[in-house]
Amino acid sequence: TQLLEQSPQFLSIQEGENLTVYCNSSSVFSSLQWYRQEPGEGPVLLVTVVTGGEVKKLKRLTFQFGDARKDSSLHITAAQPGDTGLYLCAGEKGATNKLIFGTGTLLAVQP
Amino acid sequence: NAGVTQTPKFRVLKTGQSMTLLCAQDMNHEYMYWYRQDPGMGLRLIHYSVGEGTTAKGEVPDGYNVSRLKKQNFLLGLESAAPSQTSVYFCASRQDRVRSNQPQHFGDGTRLSIL
């Protein structure tokens, strides 16, 4: 059972455009992490959000955790080719020591 | 600092063959995980370990076995490979025993094809 659904599944945009990726669930998570994965490599952590309504910024990337801690979004401003990759959200439920990964969003930024 | 190292990087097997994937981490992490990644399905947890000598089933454990004889190593075994096990396998480790929200550190994956 996939508890975390990401949308869109694929996104191809031009350099300089803005975009938003969504991560939705019917379950409540104690925290949510966003990872980026490049071809031939493993996922690398971008950010962790913990508090409902929390907003974190990482240069041109803005991450938000929903008030009810069931969903999250990633907004990229003025996308660059270097942003190309697979973006994965992952939620943790309590102190389970396990992450539940989303279905992934594959982003291609064309120069 | 190598982090998480997976071997081999690529492998092709015939149906029914067995093999072992090795994961080694040099960060003294307590927790280790094995995932498989298939198109459109993100990462699915196969087995995990919360310490040396302990293992537990994840979301998709059937057809796989694991062992954690040493803290730094986590082995994933395929007993009798099936085409449905064609996938990219990732190992990850995580540091803390007490605090949640810790990141997982991933290896670069093993690409496995079963013919």
mmCIF file with all atom_site columns, C-alpha atoms in Angstrom:
data_model
loop_
_atom_site.group_PDB
_atom_site.id
_atom_site.type_symbol
_atom_site.label_atom_id
_atom_site.label_alt_id
_atom_site.label_comp_id
_atom_site.label_asym_id
_atom_site.label_entity_id
_atom_site.label_seq_id
_atom_site.pdbx_PDB_ins_code
_atom_site.Cartn_x
_atom_site.Cartn_y
_atom_site.Cartn_z
_atom_site.occupancy
_atom_site.B_iso_or_equiv
_atom_site.pdbx_formal_charge
_atom_site.auth_seq_id
_atom_site.auth_comp_id
_atom_site.auth_asym_id
_atom_site.auth_atom_id
_atom_site.pdbx_PDB_model_num
ATOM 1   C CA . THR A 1 1   ? 0.000  0.000   0.000   1.00 0.00 ? 1   THR A CA 1
ATOM 2   C CA . GLN A 1 2   ? 1.448  3.335   -1.101  1.00 0.00 ? 2   GLN A CA 1
ATOM 3   C CA . LEU A 1 3   ? 0.670  5.857   1.617   1.00 0.00 ? 3   LEU A CA 1
ATOM 4   C CA . LEU A 1 4   ? 2.380  8.842   -0.007  1.00 0.00 ? 4   LEU A CA 1
ATOM 5   C CA . GLU A 1 5   ? 1.304  9.996   -3.445  1.00 0.00 ? 5   GLU A CA 1
ATOM 6   C CA . GLN A 1 6   ? 3.355  12.551  -5.332  1.00 0.00 ? 6   GLN A CA 1
ATOM 7   C CA . SER A 1 7   ? 2.194  14.735  -8.190  1.00 0.00 ? 7   SER A CA 1
ATOM 8   C CA . PRO A 1 8   ? 3.006  15.301  -10.884 1.00 0.00 ? 8   PRO A CA 1
ATOM 9   C CA . GLN A 1 9   ? 4.800  12.068  -11.721 1.00 0.00 ? 9   GLN A CA 1
ATOM 10  C CA . PHE A 1 10  ? 6.785  13.733  -14.523 1.00 0.00 ? 10  PHE A CA 1
ATOM 11  C CA . LEU A 1 11  ? 7.552  17.378  -15.195 1.00 0.00 ? 11  LEU A CA 1
ATOM 12  C CA . SER A 1 12  ? 9.521  18.886  -18.061 1.00 0.00 ? 12  SER A CA 1
ATOM 13  C CA . ILE A 1 13  ? 10.020 22.651  -17.958 1.00 0.00 ? 13  ILE A CA 1
ATOM 14  C CA . GLN A 1 14  ? 12.241 25.366  -19.368 1.00 0.00 ? 14  GLN A CA 1
ATOM 15  C CA . GLU A 1 15  ? 15.022 26.989  -17.426 1.00 0.00 ? 15  GLU A CA 1
ATOM 16  C CA . GLY A 1 16  ? 13.731 29.943  -15.416 1.00 0.00 ? 16  GLY A CA 1
ATOM 17  C CA . GLU A 1 17  ? 10.216 28.586  -14.837 1.00 0.00 ? 17  GLU A CA 1
ATOM 18  C CA . ASN A 1 18  ? 8.708  27.949  -11.413 1.00 0.00 ? 18  ASN A CA 1
ATOM 19  C CA . LEU A 1 19  ? 7.214  24.656  -10.324 1.00 0.00 ? 19  LEU A CA 1
ATOM 20  C CA . THR A 1 20  ? 5.540  22.941  -7.385  1.00 0.00 ? 20  THR A CA 1
ATOM 21  C CA . VAL A 1 21  ? 5.647  19.266  -6.441  1.00 0.00 ? 21  VAL A CA 1
ATOM 22  C CA . TYR A 1 22  ? 3.038  17.846  -4.086  1.00 0.00 ? 22  TYR A CA 1
ATOM 23  C CA . CYS A 1 23  ? 3.251  14.984  -1.613  1.00 0.00 ? 23  CYS A CA 1
ATOM 24  C CA . ASN A 1 24  ? -0.101 13.855  -0.203  1.00 0.00 ? 24  ASN A CA 1
ATOM 25  C CA . SER A 1 25  ? -1.301 11.271  2.278   1.00 0.00 ? 25  SER A CA 1
ATOM 26  C CA . SER A 1 26  ? -4.321 10.399  4.373   1.00 0.00 ? 26  SER A CA 1
ATOM 27  C CA . SER A 1 27  ? -1.973 9.517   7.227   1.00 0.00 ? 27  SER A CA 1
ATOM 28  C CA . VAL A 1 28  ? -0.347 11.798  9.771   1.00 0.00 ? 28  VAL A CA 1
ATOM 29  C CA . PHE A 1 29  ? 3.437  11.816  9.893   1.00 0.00 ? 29  PHE A CA 1
ATOM 30  C CA . SER A 1 30  ? 5.705  12.951  12.708  1.00 0.00 ? 30  SER A CA 1
ATOM 31  C CA . SER A 1 31  ? 8.135  14.310  10.159  1.00 0.00 ? 31  SER A CA 1
ATOM 32  C CA . LEU A 1 32  ? 8.627  14.450  6.440   1.00 0.00 ? 32  LEU A CA 1
ATOM 33  C CA . GLN A 1 33  ? 11.843 14.441  4.466   1.00 0.00 ? 33  GLN A CA 1
ATOM 34  C CA . TRP A 1 34  ? 12.568 15.435  0.890   1.00 0.00 ? 34  TRP A CA 1
ATOM 35  C CA . TYR A 1 35  ? 15.303 13.719  -1.089  1.00 0.00 ? 35  TYR A CA 1
ATOM 36  C CA . ARG A 1 36  ? 16.755 14.315  -4.557  1.00 0.00 ? 36  ARG A CA 1
ATOM 37  C CA . GLN A 1 37  ? 18.159 11.467  -6.590  1.00 0.00 ? 37  GLN A CA 1
ATOM 38  C CA . GLU A 1 38  ? 20.350 11.857  -9.662  1.00 0.00 ? 38  GLU A CA 1
ATOM 39  C CA . PRO A 1 39  ? 20.839 9.119   -12.290 1.00 0.00 ? 39  PRO A CA 1
ATOM 40  C CA . GLY A 1 40  ? 23.086 6.311   -11.103 1.00 0.00 ? 40  GLY A CA 1
ATOM 41  C CA . GLU A 1 41  ? 23.157 7.559   -7.527  1.00 0.00 ? 41  GLU A CA 1
ATOM 42  C CA . GLY A 1 42  ? 21.253 7.096   -4.311  1.00 0.00 ? 42  GLY A CA 1
ATOM 43  C CA . PRO A 1 43  ? 18.834 9.679   -2.856  1.00 0.00 ? 43  PRO A CA 1
ATOM 44  C CA . VAL A 1 44  ? 20.358 12.574  -0.941  1.00 0.00 ? 44  VAL A CA 1
ATOM 45  C CA . LEU A 1 45  ? 18.498 14.427  1.792   1.00 0.00 ? 45  LEU A CA 1
ATOM 46  C CA . LEU A 1 46  ? 17.421 18.000  1.014   1.00 0.00 ? 46  LEU A CA 1
ATOM 47  C CA . VAL A 1 47  ? 15.394 18.906  4.090   1.00 0.00 ? 47  VAL A CA 1
ATOM 48  C CA . THR A 1 48  ? 13.381 17.592  7.029   1.00 0.00 ? 48  THR A CA 1
ATOM 49  C CA . VAL A 1 49  ? 10.170 19.287  8.191   1.00 0.00 ? 49  VAL A CA 1
ATOM 50  C CA . VAL A 1 50  ? 8.730  18.439  11.568  1.00 0.00 ? 50  VAL A CA 1
ATOM 51  C CA . THR A 1 51  ? 6.128  20.965  12.684  1.00 0.00 ? 51  THR A CA 1
ATOM 52  C CA . GLY A 1 52  ? 2.718  21.397  11.056  1.00 0.00 ? 52  GLY A CA 1
ATOM 53  C CA . GLY A 1 53  ? 2.745  24.519  8.882   1.00 0.00 ? 53  GLY A CA 1
ATOM 54  C CA . GLU A 1 54  ? 6.537  24.678  8.906   1.00 0.00 ? 54  GLU A CA 1
ATOM 55  C CA . VAL A 1 55  ? 8.243  26.346  5.946   1.00 0.00 ? 55  VAL A CA 1
ATOM 56  C CA . LYS A 1 56  ? 11.921 25.824  5.140   1.00 0.00 ? 56  LYS A CA 1
ATOM 57  C CA . LYS A 1 57  ? 13.948 27.429  2.386   1.00 0.00 ? 57  LYS A CA 1
ATOM 58  C CA . LEU A 1 58  ? 17.032 26.049  0.719   1.00 0.00 ? 58  LEU A CA 1
ATOM 59  C CA . LYS A 1 59  ? 18.219 28.680  -1.783  1.00 0.00 ? 59  LYS A CA 1
ATOM 60  C CA . ARG A 1 60  ? 15.584 28.558  -4.567  1.00 0.00 ? 60  ARG A CA 1
ATOM 61  C CA . LEU A 1 61  ? 13.723 25.611  -3.005  1.00 0.00 ? 61  LEU A CA 1
ATOM 62  C CA . THR A 1 62  ? 10.858 26.170  -0.539  1.00 0.00 ? 62  THR A CA 1
ATOM 63  C CA . PHE A 1 63  ? 9.440  23.272  1.441   1.00 0.00 ? 63  PHE A CA 1
ATOM 64  C CA . GLN A 1 64  ? 6.182  23.344  3.386   1.00 0.00 ? 64  GLN A CA 1
ATOM 65  C CA . PHE A 1 65  ? 4.647  20.825  5.771   1.00 0.00 ? 65  PHE A CA 1
ATOM 66  C CA . GLY A 1 66  ? 0.847  20.869  5.900   1.00 0.00 ? 66  GLY A CA 1
ATOM 67  C CA . ASP A 1 67  ? -0.866 22.086  9.040   1.00 0.00 ? 67  ASP A CA 1
ATOM 68  C CA . ALA A 1 68  ? -2.249 18.607  9.727   1.00 0.00 ? 68  ALA A CA 1
ATOM 69  C CA . ARG A 1 69  ? 1.106  16.961  8.898   1.00 0.00 ? 69  ARG A CA 1
ATOM 70  C CA . LYS A 1 70  ? -0.491 14.847  6.169   1.00 0.00 ? 70  LYS A CA 1
ATOM 71  C CA . ASP A 1 71  ? 0.961  16.596  3.142   1.00 0.00 ? 71  ASP A CA 1
ATOM 72  C CA . SER A 1 72  ? 3.894  18.626  1.934   1.00 0.00 ? 72  SER A CA 1
ATOM 73  C CA . SER A 1 73  ? 4.969  20.665  -1.053  1.00 0.00 ? 73  SER A CA 1
ATOM 74  C CA . LEU A 1 74  ? 8.222  21.607  -2.735  1.00 0.00 ? 74  LEU A CA 1
ATOM 75  C CA . HIS A 1 75  ? 8.355  24.833  -4.732  1.00 0.00 ? 75  HIS A CA 1
ATOM 76  C CA . ILE A 1 76  ? 11.298 25.648  -6.979  1.00 0.00 ? 76  ILE A CA 1
ATOM 77  C CA . THR A 1 77  ? 11.774 29.200  -8.177  1.00 0.00 ? 77  THR A CA 1
ATOM 78  C CA . ALA A 1 78  ? 13.571 29.938  -11.449 1.00 0.00 ? 78  ALA A CA 1
ATOM 79  C CA . ALA A 1 79  ? 14.477 26.312  -12.133 1.00 0.00 ? 79  ALA A CA 1
ATOM 80  C CA . GLN A 1 80  ? 17.921 25.518  -13.499 1.00 0.00 ? 80  GLN A CA 1
ATOM 81  C CA . PRO A 1 81  ? 19.208 22.456  -15.396 1.00 0.00 ? 81  PRO A CA 1
ATOM 82  C CA . GLY A 1 82  ? 21.072 21.451  -12.256 1.00 0.00 ? 82  GLY A CA 1
ATOM 83  C CA . ASP A 1 83  ? 17.709 20.921  -10.540 1.00 0.00 ? 83  ASP A CA 1
ATOM 84  C CA . THR A 1 84  ? 17.011 17.973  -12.862 1.00 0.00 ? 84  THR A CA 1
ATOM 85  C CA . GLY A 1 85  ? 16.461 14.754  -10.947 1.00 0.00 ? 85  GLY A CA 1
ATOM 86  C CA . LEU A 1 86  ? 13.997 12.544  -9.126  1.00 0.00 ? 86  LEU A CA 1
ATOM 87  C CA . TYR A 1 87  ? 12.414 14.185  -6.093  1.00 0.00 ? 87  TYR A CA 1
ATOM 88  C CA . LEU A 1 88  ? 11.177 11.882  -3.352  1.00 0.00 ? 88  LEU A CA 1
ATOM 89  C CA . CYS A 1 89  ? 9.221  12.706  -0.233  1.00 0.00 ? 89  CYS A CA 1
ATOM 90  C CA . ALA A 1 90  ? 9.415  10.331  2.711   1.00 0.00 ? 90  ALA A CA 1
ATOM 91  C CA . GLY A 1 91  ? 7.385  10.321  5.902   1.00 0.00 ? 91  GLY A CA 1
ATOM 92  C CA . GLU A 1 92  ? 8.151  8.899   9.303   1.00 0.00 ? 92  GLU A CA 1
ATOM 93  C CA . LYS A 1 93  ? 5.352  7.815   11.651  1.00 0.00 ? 93  LYS A CA 1
ATOM 94  C CA . GLY A 1 94  ? 6.430  8.263   15.251  1.00 0.00 ? 94  GLY A CA 1
ATOM 95  C CA . ALA A 1 95  ? 9.649  6.581   16.331  1.00 0.00 ? 95  ALA A CA 1
ATOM 96  C CA . THR A 1 96  ? 9.281  3.641   13.965  1.00 0.00 ? 96  THR A CA 1
ATOM 97  C CA . ASN A 1 97  ? 12.793 3.982   12.543  1.00 0.00 ? 97  ASN A CA 1
ATOM 98  C CA . LYS A 1 98  ? 11.314 3.495   9.097   1.00 0.00 ? 98  LYS A CA 1
ATOM 99  C CA . LEU A 1 99  ? 10.548 5.893   6.258   1.00 0.00 ? 99  LEU A CA 1
ATOM 100 C CA . ILE A 1 100 ? 7.630  5.548   3.854   1.00 0.00 ? 100 ILE A CA 1
ATOM 101 C CA . PHE A 1 101 ? 8.646  6.894   0.479   1.00 0.00 ? 101 PHE A CA 1
ATOM 102 C CA . GLY A 1 102 ? 6.446  8.653   -2.026  1.00 0.00 ? 102 GLY A CA 1
ATOM 103 C CA . THR A 1 103 ? 6.067  7.598   -5.631  1.00 0.00 ? 103 THR A CA 1
ATOM 104 C CA . GLY A 1 104 ? 8.541  10.224  -6.863  1.00 0.00 ? 104 GLY A CA 1
ATOM 105 C CA . THR A 1 105 ? 8.476  13.189  -9.252  1.00 0.00 ? 105 THR A CA 1
ATOM 106 C CA . LEU A 1 106 ? 10.903 13.142  -12.168 1.00 0.00 ? 106 LEU A CA 1
ATOM 107 C CA . LEU A 1 107 ? 11.889 16.702  -13.073 1.00 0.00 ? 107 LEU A CA 1
ATOM 108 C CA . ALA A 1 108 ? 13.695 17.684  -16.271 1.00 0.00 ? 108 ALA A CA 1
ATOM 109 C CA . VAL A 1 109 ? 14.776 21.303  -16.681 1.00 0.00 ? 109 VAL A CA 1
ATOM 110 C CA . GLN A 1 110 ? 15.670 22.142  -20.256 1.00 0.00 ? 110 GLN A CA 1
ATOM 111 C CA . PRO A 1 111 ? 18.301 24.873  -20.903 1.00 0.00 ? 111 PRO A CA 1
ATOM 112 C CA . ASN B 2 1   ? 34.955 8.955   4.155   1.00 0.00 ? 1   ASN B CA 1
ATOM 113 C CA . ALA B 2 2   ? 33.234 6.431   1.868   1.00 0.00 ? 2   ALA B CA 1
ATOM 114 C CA . GLY B 2 3   ? 29.784 6.490   3.553   1.00 0.00 ? 3   GLY B CA 1
ATOM 115 C CA . VAL B 2 4   ? 27.633 3.636   2.276   1.00 0.00 ? 4   VAL B CA 1
ATOM 116 C CA . THR B 2 5   ? 29.211 1.274   -0.266  1.00 0.00 ? 5   THR B CA 1
ATOM 117 C CA . GLN B 2 6   ? 27.269 -1.327  -2.224  1.00 0.00 ? 6   GLN B CA 1
ATOM 118 C CA . THR B 2 7   ? 28.742 -4.227  -4.173  1.00 0.00 ? 7   THR B CA 1
ATOM 119 C CA . PRO B 2 8   ? 28.327 -5.247  -6.886  1.00 0.00 ? 8   PRO B CA 1
ATOM 120 C CA . LYS B 2 9   ? 27.089 -2.271  -8.918  1.00 0.00 ? 9   LYS B CA 1
ATOM 121 C CA . PHE B 2 10  ? 25.608 -4.397  -11.704 1.00 0.00 ? 10  PHE B CA 1
ATOM 122 C CA . ARG B 2 11  ? 24.644 -8.052  -11.995 1.00 0.00 ? 11  ARG B CA 1
ATOM 123 C CA . VAL B 2 12  ? 22.728 -10.248 -14.408 1.00 0.00 ? 12  VAL B CA 1
ATOM 124 C CA . LEU B 2 13  ? 21.319 -13.519 -13.116 1.00 0.00 ? 13  LEU B CA 1
ATOM 125 C CA . LYS B 2 14  ? 19.367 -16.378 -14.561 1.00 0.00 ? 14  LYS B CA 1
ATOM 126 C CA . THR B 2 15  ? 16.054 -17.390 -13.011 1.00 0.00 ? 15  THR B CA 1
ATOM 127 C CA . GLY B 2 16  ? 16.655 -19.692 -10.064 1.00 0.00 ? 16  GLY B CA 1
ATOM 128 C CA . GLN B 2 17  ? 20.191 -18.549 -9.302  1.00 0.00 ? 17  GLN B CA 1
ATOM 129 C CA . SER B 2 18  ? 21.084 -17.161 -5.905  1.00 0.00 ? 18  SER B CA 1
ATOM 130 C CA . MET B 2 19  ? 23.263 -14.237 -4.961  1.00 0.00 ? 19  MET B CA 1
ATOM 131 C CA . THR B 2 20  ? 24.189 -11.907 -2.130  1.00 0.00 ? 20  THR B CA 1
ATOM 132 C CA . LEU B 2 21  ? 24.341 -8.137  -2.239  1.00 0.00 ? 21  LEU B CA 1
ATOM 133 C CA . LEU B 2 22  ? 26.743 -6.504  0.190   1.00 0.00 ? 22  LEU B CA 1
ATOM 134 C CA . CYS B 2 23  ? 26.291 -3.165  1.927   1.00 0.00 ? 23  CYS B CA 1
ATOM 135 C CA . ALA B 2 24  ? 29.039 -1.637  4.065   1.00 0.00 ? 24  ALA B CA 1
ATOM 136 C CA . GLN B 2 25  ? 28.937 1.618   6.025   1.00 0.00 ? 25  GLN B CA 1
ATOM 137 C CA . ASP B 2 26  ? 31.819 3.325   7.807   1.00 0.00 ? 26  ASP B CA 1
ATOM 138 C CA . MET B 2 27  ? 29.784 5.842   9.840   1.00 0.00 ? 27  MET B CA 1
ATOM 139 C CA . ASN B 2 28  ? 29.136 3.556   12.841  1.00 0.00 ? 28  ASN B CA 1
ATOM 140 C CA . HIS B 2 29  ? 25.396 3.803   12.192  1.00 0.00 ? 29  HIS B CA 1
ATOM 141 C CA . GLU B 2 30  ? 23.022 1.599   14.145  1.00 0.00 ? 30  GLU B CA 1
ATOM 142 C CA . TYR B 2 31  ? 20.260 1.242   11.588  1.00 0.00 ? 31  TYR B CA 1
ATOM 143 C CA . MET B 2 32  ? 20.558 -0.210  8.123   1.00 0.00 ? 32  MET B CA 1
ATOM 144 C CA . TYR B 2 33  ? 17.955 -0.749  5.401   1.00 0.00 ? 33  TYR B CA 1
ATOM 145 C CA . TRP B 2 34  ? 17.490 -2.509  2.082   1.00 0.00 ? 34  TRP B CA 1
ATOM 146 C CA . TYR B 2 35  ? 15.110 -1.017  -0.500  1.00 0.00 ? 35  TYR B CA 1
ATOM 147 C CA . ARG B 2 36  ? 14.144 -1.831  -4.035  1.00 0.00 ? 36  ARG B CA 1
ATOM 148 C CA . GLN B 2 37  ? 13.296 0.908   -6.521  1.00 0.00 ? 37  GLN B CA 1
ATOM 149 C CA . ASP B 2 38  ? 10.969 0.283   -9.440  1.00 0.00 ? 38  ASP B CA 1
ATOM 150 C CA . PRO B 2 39  ? 9.581  2.842   -11.914 1.00 0.00 ? 39  PRO B CA 1
ATOM 151 C CA . GLY B 2 40  ? 6.626  4.797   -10.554 1.00 0.00 ? 40  GLY B CA 1
ATOM 152 C CA . MET B 2 41  ? 6.793  3.135   -7.142  1.00 0.00 ? 41  MET B CA 1
ATOM 153 C CA . GLY B 2 42  ? 9.432  5.076   -5.277  1.00 0.00 ? 42  GLY B CA 1
ATOM 154 C CA . LEU B 2 43  ? 11.475 3.093   -2.773  1.00 0.00 ? 43  LEU B CA 1
ATOM 155 C CA . ARG B 2 44  ? 9.981  0.072   -1.029  1.00 0.00 ? 44  ARG B CA 1
ATOM 156 C CA . LEU B 2 45  ? 11.508 -1.348  2.135   1.00 0.00 ? 45  LEU B CA 1
ATOM 157 C CA . ILE B 2 46  ? 12.551 -5.000  1.924   1.00 0.00 ? 46  ILE B CA 1
ATOM 158 C CA . HIS B 2 47  ? 14.228 -5.652  5.296   1.00 0.00 ? 47  HIS B CA 1
ATOM 159 C CA . TYR B 2 48  ? 15.908 -3.532  7.901   1.00 0.00 ? 48  TYR B CA 1
ATOM 160 C CA . SER B 2 49  ? 18.080 -3.823  10.987  1.00 0.00 ? 49  SER B CA 1
ATOM 161 C CA . VAL B 2 50  ? 18.168 -1.734  14.151  1.00 0.00 ? 50  VAL B CA 1
ATOM 162 C CA . GLY B 2 51  ? 21.467 -3.164  15.342  1.00 0.00 ? 51  GLY B CA 1
ATOM 163 C CA . GLU B 2 52  ? 24.054 -5.883  15.011  1.00 0.00 ? 52  GLU B CA 1
ATOM 164 C CA . GLY B 2 53  ? 22.474 -9.302  15.091  1.00 0.00 ? 53  GLY B CA 1
ATOM 165 C CA . THR B 2 54  ? 18.914 -8.034  14.550  1.00 0.00 ? 54  THR B CA 1
ATOM 166 C CA . THR B 2 55  ? 16.765 -7.945  11.416  1.00 0.00 ? 55  THR B CA 1
ATOM 167 C CA . ALA B 2 56  ? 13.112 -7.247  10.653  1.00 0.00 ? 56  ALA B CA 1
ATOM 168 C CA . LYS B 2 57  ? 10.775 -7.493  7.679   1.00 0.00 ? 57  LYS B CA 1
ATOM 169 C CA . GLY B 2 58  ? 9.773  -4.452  5.698   1.00 0.00 ? 58  GLY B CA 1
ATOM 170 C CA . GLU B 2 59  ? 7.033  -3.933  3.157   1.00 0.00 ? 59  GLU B CA 1
ATOM 171 C CA . VAL B 2 60  ? 8.157  -6.447  0.499   1.00 0.00 ? 60  VAL B CA 1
ATOM 172 C CA . PRO B 2 61  ? 10.289 -9.165  2.209   1.00 0.00 ? 61  PRO B CA 1
ATOM 173 C CA . ASP B 2 62  ? 9.229  -12.259 0.258   1.00 0.00 ? 62  ASP B CA 1
ATOM 174 C CA . GLY B 2 63  ? 12.031 -13.943 -1.693  1.00 0.00 ? 63  GLY B CA 1
ATOM 175 C CA . TYR B 2 64  ? 14.780 -12.136 0.231   1.00 0.00 ? 64  TYR B CA 1
ATOM 176 C CA . ASN B 2 65  ? 16.834 -12.846 3.339   1.00 0.00 ? 65  ASN B CA 1
ATOM 177 C CA . VAL B 2 66  ? 19.214 -10.596 5.258   1.00 0.00 ? 66  VAL B CA 1
ATOM 178 C CA . SER B 2 67  ? 21.942 -10.845 7.846   1.00 0.00 ? 67  SER B CA 1
ATOM 179 C CA . ARG B 2 68  ? 23.698 -8.305  10.084  1.00 0.00 ? 68  ARG B CA 1
ATOM 180 C CA . LEU B 2 69  ? 26.558 -10.241 11.649  1.00 0.00 ? 69  LEU B CA 1
ATOM 181 C CA . LYS B 2 70  ? 28.730 -7.134  11.913  1.00 0.00 ? 70  LYS B CA 1
ATOM 182 C CA . LYS B 2 71  ? 27.515 -3.619  12.661  1.00 0.00 ? 71  LYS B CA 1
ATOM 183 C CA . GLN B 2 72  ? 29.053 -2.173  9.539   1.00 0.00 ? 72  GLN B CA 1
ATOM 184 C CA . ASN B 2 73  ? 27.697 -4.777  7.097   1.00 0.00 ? 73  ASN B CA 1
ATOM 185 C CA . PHE B 2 74  ? 24.187 -5.652  5.962   1.00 0.00 ? 74  PHE B CA 1
ATOM 186 C CA . LEU B 2 75  ? 23.788 -8.471  3.446   1.00 0.00 ? 75  LEU B CA 1
ATOM 187 C CA . LEU B 2 76  ? 20.778 -9.049  1.199   1.00 0.00 ? 76  LEU B CA 1
ATOM 188 C CA . GLY B 2 77  ? 20.315 -12.523 -0.242  1.00 0.00 ? 77  GLY B CA 1
ATOM 189 C CA . LEU B 2 78  ? 18.150 -13.710 -3.085  1.00 0.00 ? 78  LEU B CA 1
ATOM 190 C CA . GLU B 2 79  ? 17.439 -17.379 -2.526  1.00 0.00 ? 79  GLU B CA 1
ATOM 191 C CA . SER B 2 80  ? 16.077 -18.261 -5.969  1.00 0.00 ? 80  SER B CA 1
ATOM 192 C CA . ALA B 2 81  ? 16.010 -15.268 -8.276  1.00 0.00 ? 81  ALA B CA 1
ATOM 193 C CA . ALA B 2 82  ? 12.829 -14.508 -10.216 1.00 0.00 ? 82  ALA B CA 1
ATOM 194 C CA . PRO B 2 83  ? 12.274 -11.996 -13.066 1.00 0.00 ? 83  PRO B CA 1
ATOM 195 C CA . SER B 2 84  ? 10.009 -9.990  -10.721 1.00 0.00 ? 84  SER B CA 1
ATOM 196 C CA . GLN B 2 85  ? 13.098 -9.242  -8.649  1.00 0.00 ? 85  GLN B CA 1
ATOM 197 C CA . THR B 2 86  ? 14.662 -7.277  -11.489 1.00 0.00 ? 86  THR B CA 1
ATOM 198 C CA . SER B 2 87  ? 15.148 -3.887  -9.893  1.00 0.00 ? 87  SER B CA 1
ATOM 199 C CA . VAL B 2 88  ? 17.602 -1.375  -8.512  1.00 0.00 ? 88  VAL B CA 1
ATOM 200 C CA . TYR B 2 89  ? 18.492 -2.170  -4.915  1.00 0.00 ? 89  TYR B CA 1
ATOM 201 C CA . PHE B 2 90  ? 19.543 0.520   -2.463  1.00 0.00 ? 90  PHE B CA 1
ATOM 202 C CA . CYS B 2 91  ? 21.085 0.181   0.936   1.00 0.00 ? 91  CYS B CA 1
ATOM 203 C CA . ALA B 2 92  ? 20.823 2.954   3.496   1.00 0.00 ? 92  ALA B CA 1
ATOM 204 C CA . SER B 2 93  ? 22.014 3.605   7.015   1.00 0.00 ? 93  SER B CA 1
ATOM 205 C CA . ARG B 2 94  ? 20.901 5.908   9.772   1.00 0.00 ? 94  ARG B CA 1
ATOM 206 C CA . GLN B 2 95  ? 22.736 7.122   12.839  1.00 0.00 ? 95  GLN B CA 1
ATOM 207 C CA . ASP B 2 96  ? 20.639 7.566   15.885  1.00 0.00 ? 96  ASP B CA 1
ATOM 208 C CA . ARG B 2 97  ? 19.011 5.092   18.218  1.00 0.00 ? 97  ARG B CA 1
ATOM 209 C CA . VAL B 2 98  ? 16.964 7.611   20.163  1.00 0.00 ? 98  VAL B CA 1
ATOM 210 C CA . ARG B 2 99  ? 16.055 10.612  18.058  1.00 0.00 ? 99  ARG B CA 1
ATOM 211 C CA . SER B 2 100 ? 13.665 10.456  15.134  1.00 0.00 ? 100 SER B CA 1
ATOM 212 C CA . ASN B 2 101 ? 13.882 12.625  12.017  1.00 0.00 ? 101 ASN B CA 1
ATOM 213 C CA . GLN B 2 102 ? 17.404 11.481  11.268  1.00 0.00 ? 102 GLN B CA 1
ATOM 214 C CA . PRO B 2 103 ? 18.308 11.296  7.576   1.00 0.00 ? 103 PRO B CA 1
ATOM 215 C CA . GLN B 2 104 ? 19.094 8.050   5.861   1.00 0.00 ? 104 GLN B CA 1
ATOM 216 C CA . HIS B 2 105 ? 22.361 7.863   3.950   1.00 0.00 ? 105 HIS B CA 1
ATOM 217 C CA . PHE B 2 106 ? 22.159 5.871   0.741   1.00 0.00 ? 106 PHE B CA 1
ATOM 218 C CA . GLY B 2 107 ? 24.578 3.903   -1.370  1.00 0.00 ? 107 GLY B CA 1
ATOM 219 C CA . ASP B 2 108 ? 24.662 4.266   -5.144  1.00 0.00 ? 108 ASP B CA 1
ATOM 220 C CA . GLY B 2 109 ? 22.617 1.146   -5.789  1.00 0.00 ? 109 GLY B CA 1
ATOM 221 C CA . THR B 2 110 ? 22.963 -2.296  -7.345  1.00 0.00 ? 110 THR B CA 1
ATOM 222 C CA . ARG B 2 111 ? 21.282 -2.789  -10.708 1.00 0.00 ? 111 ARG B CA 1
ATOM 223 C CA . LEU B 2 112 ? 20.075 -6.378  -10.879 1.00 0.00 ? 112 LEU B CA 1
ATOM 224 C CA . SER B 2 113 ? 18.534 -8.061  -13.925 1.00 0.00 ? 113 SER B CA 1
ATOM 225 C CA . ILE B 2 114 ? 16.990 -11.518 -13.754 1.00 0.00 ? 114 ILE B CA 1
ATOM 226 C CA . LEU B 2 115 ? 16.611 -13.265 -17.095 1.00 0.00 ? 115 LEU B CA 1
#
